[in-house]
Amino acid sequence: MLLFLDTEYTGQFQTAPLLISLALVAEDGRREWYAELTDNWENADCTGFVRREVLPHLHGPRMTWAEAQTSLQAWMASSPRHCIAACDAEQDFQYLLQLLGKRPENLDPKRLDLAPLISTGVYHHAVEKYHSKPGHPWHHALHDARSYRLGWLAYQATSAKNKQK
């Protein structure tokens, strides 16, 4: 099963950016995991972009690193026996592994790279459509992960139609 993954962190071009939030959305849309971390970053750690575009959208479950780690490990333990993280950046996958502490057996050691799909019209339009709705902000890990899932599903549906022709 694919797990659509996104993170938000203190700044893209910092030497050691710190994790702010992480989200996973199951391929079937039935399960989600999301947390905003409270104890490993401060506003002063964030770039101007993050202060403007990320922090105003944080209103979800707030957890310490230890609480988030325990919760995420339990969520993964109740996940199917083979999961693949699908994300558009290697850094997101590395944050997932860091927060887990140890990669669970059911999480594939390699991720599915969504970055090549961004330039496809069908994926891009599905992601844009999701974010065009009120209450679906960009630069929010859970909303971005949900949009990636919808983009993937749209891309897969188009690919299946093309194969039938």
PDB file of C-alpha atoms in Angstrom, residues 8-119:
ATOM      1  CA  GLU A   8       6.853  20.918   6.659  1.00  0.00           C
ATOM      2  CA  TYR A   9      10.120  22.097   8.146  1.00  0.00           C
ATOM      3  CA  THR A  10      11.841  25.295   9.221  1.00  0.00           C
ATOM      4  CA  GLY A  11      13.420  26.142   5.883  1.00  0.00           C
ATOM      5  CA  GLN A  12      14.407  24.503   2.645  1.00  0.00           C
ATOM      6  CA  PHE A  13      17.867  26.006   2.254  1.00  0.00           C
ATOM      7  CA  GLN A  14      18.981  25.853   5.860  1.00  0.00           C
ATOM      8  CA  THR A  15      21.948  23.684   6.777  1.00  0.00           C
ATOM      9  CA  ALA A  16      19.921  21.586   9.203  1.00  0.00           C
ATOM     10  CA  PRO A  17      16.194  22.333   8.859  1.00  0.00           C
ATOM     11  CA  LEU A  18      13.987  21.120  11.688  1.00  0.00           C
ATOM     12  CA  LEU A  19      10.778  19.131  11.267  1.00  0.00           C
ATOM     13  CA  ILE A  20       7.574  21.040  12.024  1.00  0.00           C
ATOM     14  CA  SER A  21       4.876  18.607  10.857  1.00  0.00           C
ATOM     15  CA  LEU A  22       4.482  15.285   9.092  1.00  0.00           C
ATOM     16  CA  ALA A  23       1.503  13.611   7.437  1.00  0.00           C
ATOM     17  CA  LEU A  24       0.767  10.228   5.916  1.00  0.00           C
ATOM     18  CA  VAL A  25      -2.352   9.400   3.907  1.00  0.00           C
ATOM     19  CA  ALA A  26      -3.076   5.806   2.915  1.00  0.00           C
ATOM     20  CA  GLU A  27      -3.663   5.017  -0.742  1.00  0.00           C
ATOM     21  CA  ASP A  28      -7.250   3.947  -0.057  1.00  0.00           C
ATOM     22  CA  GLY A  29      -7.916   7.203   1.827  1.00  0.00           C
ATOM     23  CA  ARG A  30      -9.190   5.379   4.911  1.00  0.00           C
ATOM     24  CA  ARG A  31      -6.248   6.086   7.217  1.00  0.00           C
ATOM     25  CA  GLU A  32      -4.298   9.224   7.956  1.00  0.00           C
ATOM     26  CA  TRP A  33      -1.632  10.183  10.443  1.00  0.00           C
ATOM     27  CA  TYR A  34      -0.700  13.791  11.169  1.00  0.00           C
ATOM     28  CA  ALA A  35       1.194  15.618  13.887  1.00  0.00           C
ATOM     29  CA  GLU A  36       2.619  19.061  14.501  1.00  0.00           C
ATOM     30  CA  LEU A  37       5.751  18.899  16.614  1.00  0.00           C
ATOM     31  CA  THR A  38       6.055  21.225  19.576  1.00  0.00           C
ATOM     32  CA  ASP A  39       9.453  20.683  21.123  1.00  0.00           C
ATOM     33  CA  ASN A  40      12.108  20.617  18.416  1.00  0.00           C
ATOM     34  CA  TRP A  41      11.760  24.023  16.701  1.00  0.00           C
ATOM     35  CA  GLU A  42      10.932  27.666  17.462  1.00  0.00           C
ATOM     36  CA  ASN A  43       9.611  30.546  15.342  1.00  0.00           C
ATOM     37  CA  ALA A  44      13.120  32.021  15.257  1.00  0.00           C
ATOM     38  CA  ASP A  45      14.346  28.840  13.505  1.00  0.00           C
ATOM     39  CA  CYS A  46      11.983  29.440  10.575  1.00  0.00           C
ATOM     40  CA  THR A  47      12.634  31.254   7.338  1.00  0.00           C
ATOM     41  CA  GLY A  48      10.380  34.136   6.343  1.00  0.00           C
ATOM     42  CA  PHE A  49       8.608  31.900   3.846  1.00  0.00           C
ATOM     43  CA  VAL A  50       7.781  29.331   6.534  1.00  0.00           C
ATOM     44  CA  ARG A  51       6.524  32.040   8.924  1.00  0.00           C
ATOM     45  CA  ARG A  52       4.232  33.413   6.175  1.00  0.00           C
ATOM     46  CA  GLU A  53       3.107  30.266   4.369  1.00  0.00           C
ATOM     47  CA  VAL A  54       3.312  27.365   6.842  1.00  0.00           C
ATOM     48  CA  LEU A  55       2.902  28.514  10.437  1.00  0.00           C
ATOM     49  CA  PRO A  56      -0.490  30.254   9.973  1.00  0.00           C
ATOM     50  CA  HIS A  57      -2.018  26.905   8.921  1.00  0.00           C
ATOM     51  CA  LEU A  58      -0.904  24.922  11.967  1.00  0.00           C
ATOM     52  CA  HIS A  59      -4.018  23.960  13.914  1.00  0.00           C
ATOM     53  CA  GLY A  60      -3.763  20.184  14.126  1.00  0.00           C
ATOM     54  CA  PRO A  61      -2.740  17.661  16.748  1.00  0.00           C
ATOM     55  CA  ARG A  62       0.293  19.019  18.564  1.00  0.00           C
ATOM     56  CA  MET A  63       2.758  16.523  20.010  1.00  0.00           C
ATOM     57  CA  THR A  64       6.230  16.394  21.411  1.00  0.00           C
ATOM     58  CA  TRP A  65       8.767  14.449  19.371  1.00  0.00           C
ATOM     59  CA  ALA A  66       8.461  11.495  21.775  1.00  0.00           C
ATOM     60  CA  GLU A  67       4.649  11.508  21.623  1.00  0.00           C
ATOM     61  CA  ALA A  68       4.668  11.740  17.838  1.00  0.00           C
ATOM     62  CA  GLN A  69       7.222   8.941  17.576  1.00  0.00           C
ATOM     63  CA  THR A  70       5.152   6.614  19.778  1.00  0.00           C
ATOM     64  CA  SER A  71       1.946   7.478  17.906  1.00  0.00           C
ATOM     65  CA  LEU A  72       3.545   7.031  14.476  1.00  0.00           C
ATOM     66  CA  GLN A  73       5.149   3.726  15.433  1.00  0.00           C
ATOM     67  CA  ALA A  74       1.751   2.433  16.605  1.00  0.00           C
ATOM     68  CA  TRP A  75       0.082   3.672  13.414  1.00  0.00           C
ATOM     69  CA  MET A  76       2.683   1.907  11.278  1.00  0.00           C
ATOM     70  CA  ALA A  77       2.326  -1.272  13.347  1.00  0.00           C
ATOM     71  CA  SER A  78      -1.381  -1.331  12.470  1.00  0.00           C
ATOM     72  CA  SER A  79      -0.683  -0.686   8.772  1.00  0.00           C
ATOM     73  CA  PRO A  80      -0.600  -3.369   6.049  1.00  0.00           C
ATOM     74  CA  ARG A  81       2.407  -5.662   5.866  1.00  0.00           C
ATOM     75  CA  HIS A  82       4.009  -3.785   2.951  1.00  0.00           C
ATOM     76  CA  CYS A  83       3.904   0.004   2.711  1.00  0.00           C
ATOM     77  CA  ILE A  84       5.776   2.325   0.388  1.00  0.00           C
ATOM     78  CA  ALA A  85       6.134   6.012   1.186  1.00  0.00           C
ATOM     79  CA  ALA A  86       5.220   8.168  -1.824  1.00  0.00           C
ATOM     80  CA  CYS A  87       6.579  11.703  -1.742  1.00  0.00           C
ATOM     81  CA  ASP A  88       8.157  14.305  -3.986  1.00  0.00           C
ATOM     82  CA  ALA A  89      11.354  14.842  -1.983  1.00  0.00           C
ATOM     83  CA  GLU A  90      13.951  12.569  -0.421  1.00  0.00           C
ATOM     84  CA  GLN A  91      14.062  14.905   2.584  1.00  0.00           C
ATOM     85  CA  ASP A  92      10.443  14.043   3.436  1.00  0.00           C
ATOM     86  CA  PHE A  93      11.332  10.345   3.518  1.00  0.00           C
ATOM     87  CA  GLN A  94      14.372  11.028   5.718  1.00  0.00           C
ATOM     88  CA  TYR A  95      12.187  12.967   8.190  1.00  0.00           C
ATOM     89  CA  LEU A  96       9.769  10.022   8.309  1.00  0.00           C
ATOM     90  CA  LEU A  97      12.627   7.661   9.108  1.00  0.00           C
ATOM     91  CA  GLN A  98      14.001  10.039  11.749  1.00  0.00           C
ATOM     92  CA  LEU A  99      10.639  10.391  13.458  1.00  0.00           C
ATOM     93  CA  LEU A 100      10.073   6.632  13.418  1.00  0.00           C
ATOM     94  CA  GLY A 101      13.471   6.114  15.047  1.00  0.00           C
ATOM     95  CA  LYS A 102      13.799   2.718  13.370  1.00  0.00           C
ATOM     96  CA  ARG A 103      12.294   1.720  10.035  1.00  0.00           C
ATOM     97  CA  PRO A 104       9.502  -0.762  10.696  1.00  0.00           C
ATOM     98  CA  GLU A 105       9.569  -4.043   8.763  1.00  0.00           C
ATOM     99  CA  ASN A 106       6.405  -3.112   6.843  1.00  0.00           C
ATOM    100  CA  LEU A 107       7.910   0.100   5.441  1.00  0.00           C
ATOM    101  CA  ASP A 108       9.851  -0.367   2.234  1.00  0.00           C
ATOM    102  CA  PRO A 109      13.415   0.999   2.466  1.00  0.00           C
ATOM    103  CA  LYS A 110      12.873   2.862  -0.812  1.00  0.00           C
ATOM    104  CA  ARG A 111      10.272   5.515  -1.537  1.00  0.00           C
ATOM    105  CA  LEU A 112       8.133   6.117  -4.597  1.00  0.00           C
ATOM    106  CA  ASP A 113       9.280   9.424  -6.097  1.00  0.00           C
ATOM    107  CA  LEU A 114       6.295  11.577  -7.072  1.00  0.00           C
ATOM    108  CA  ALA A 115       8.469  14.427  -8.390  1.00  0.00           C
ATOM    109  CA  PRO A 116       8.343  13.251 -12.055  1.00  0.00           C
ATOM    110  CA  LEU A 117       4.540  13.347 -11.943  1.00  0.00           C
ATOM    111  CA  ILE A 118       4.396  17.026 -11.000  1.00  0.00           C
ATOM    112  CA  SER A 119       4.931  18.060 -14.602  1.00  0.00           C
TER     113      SER A 119
END
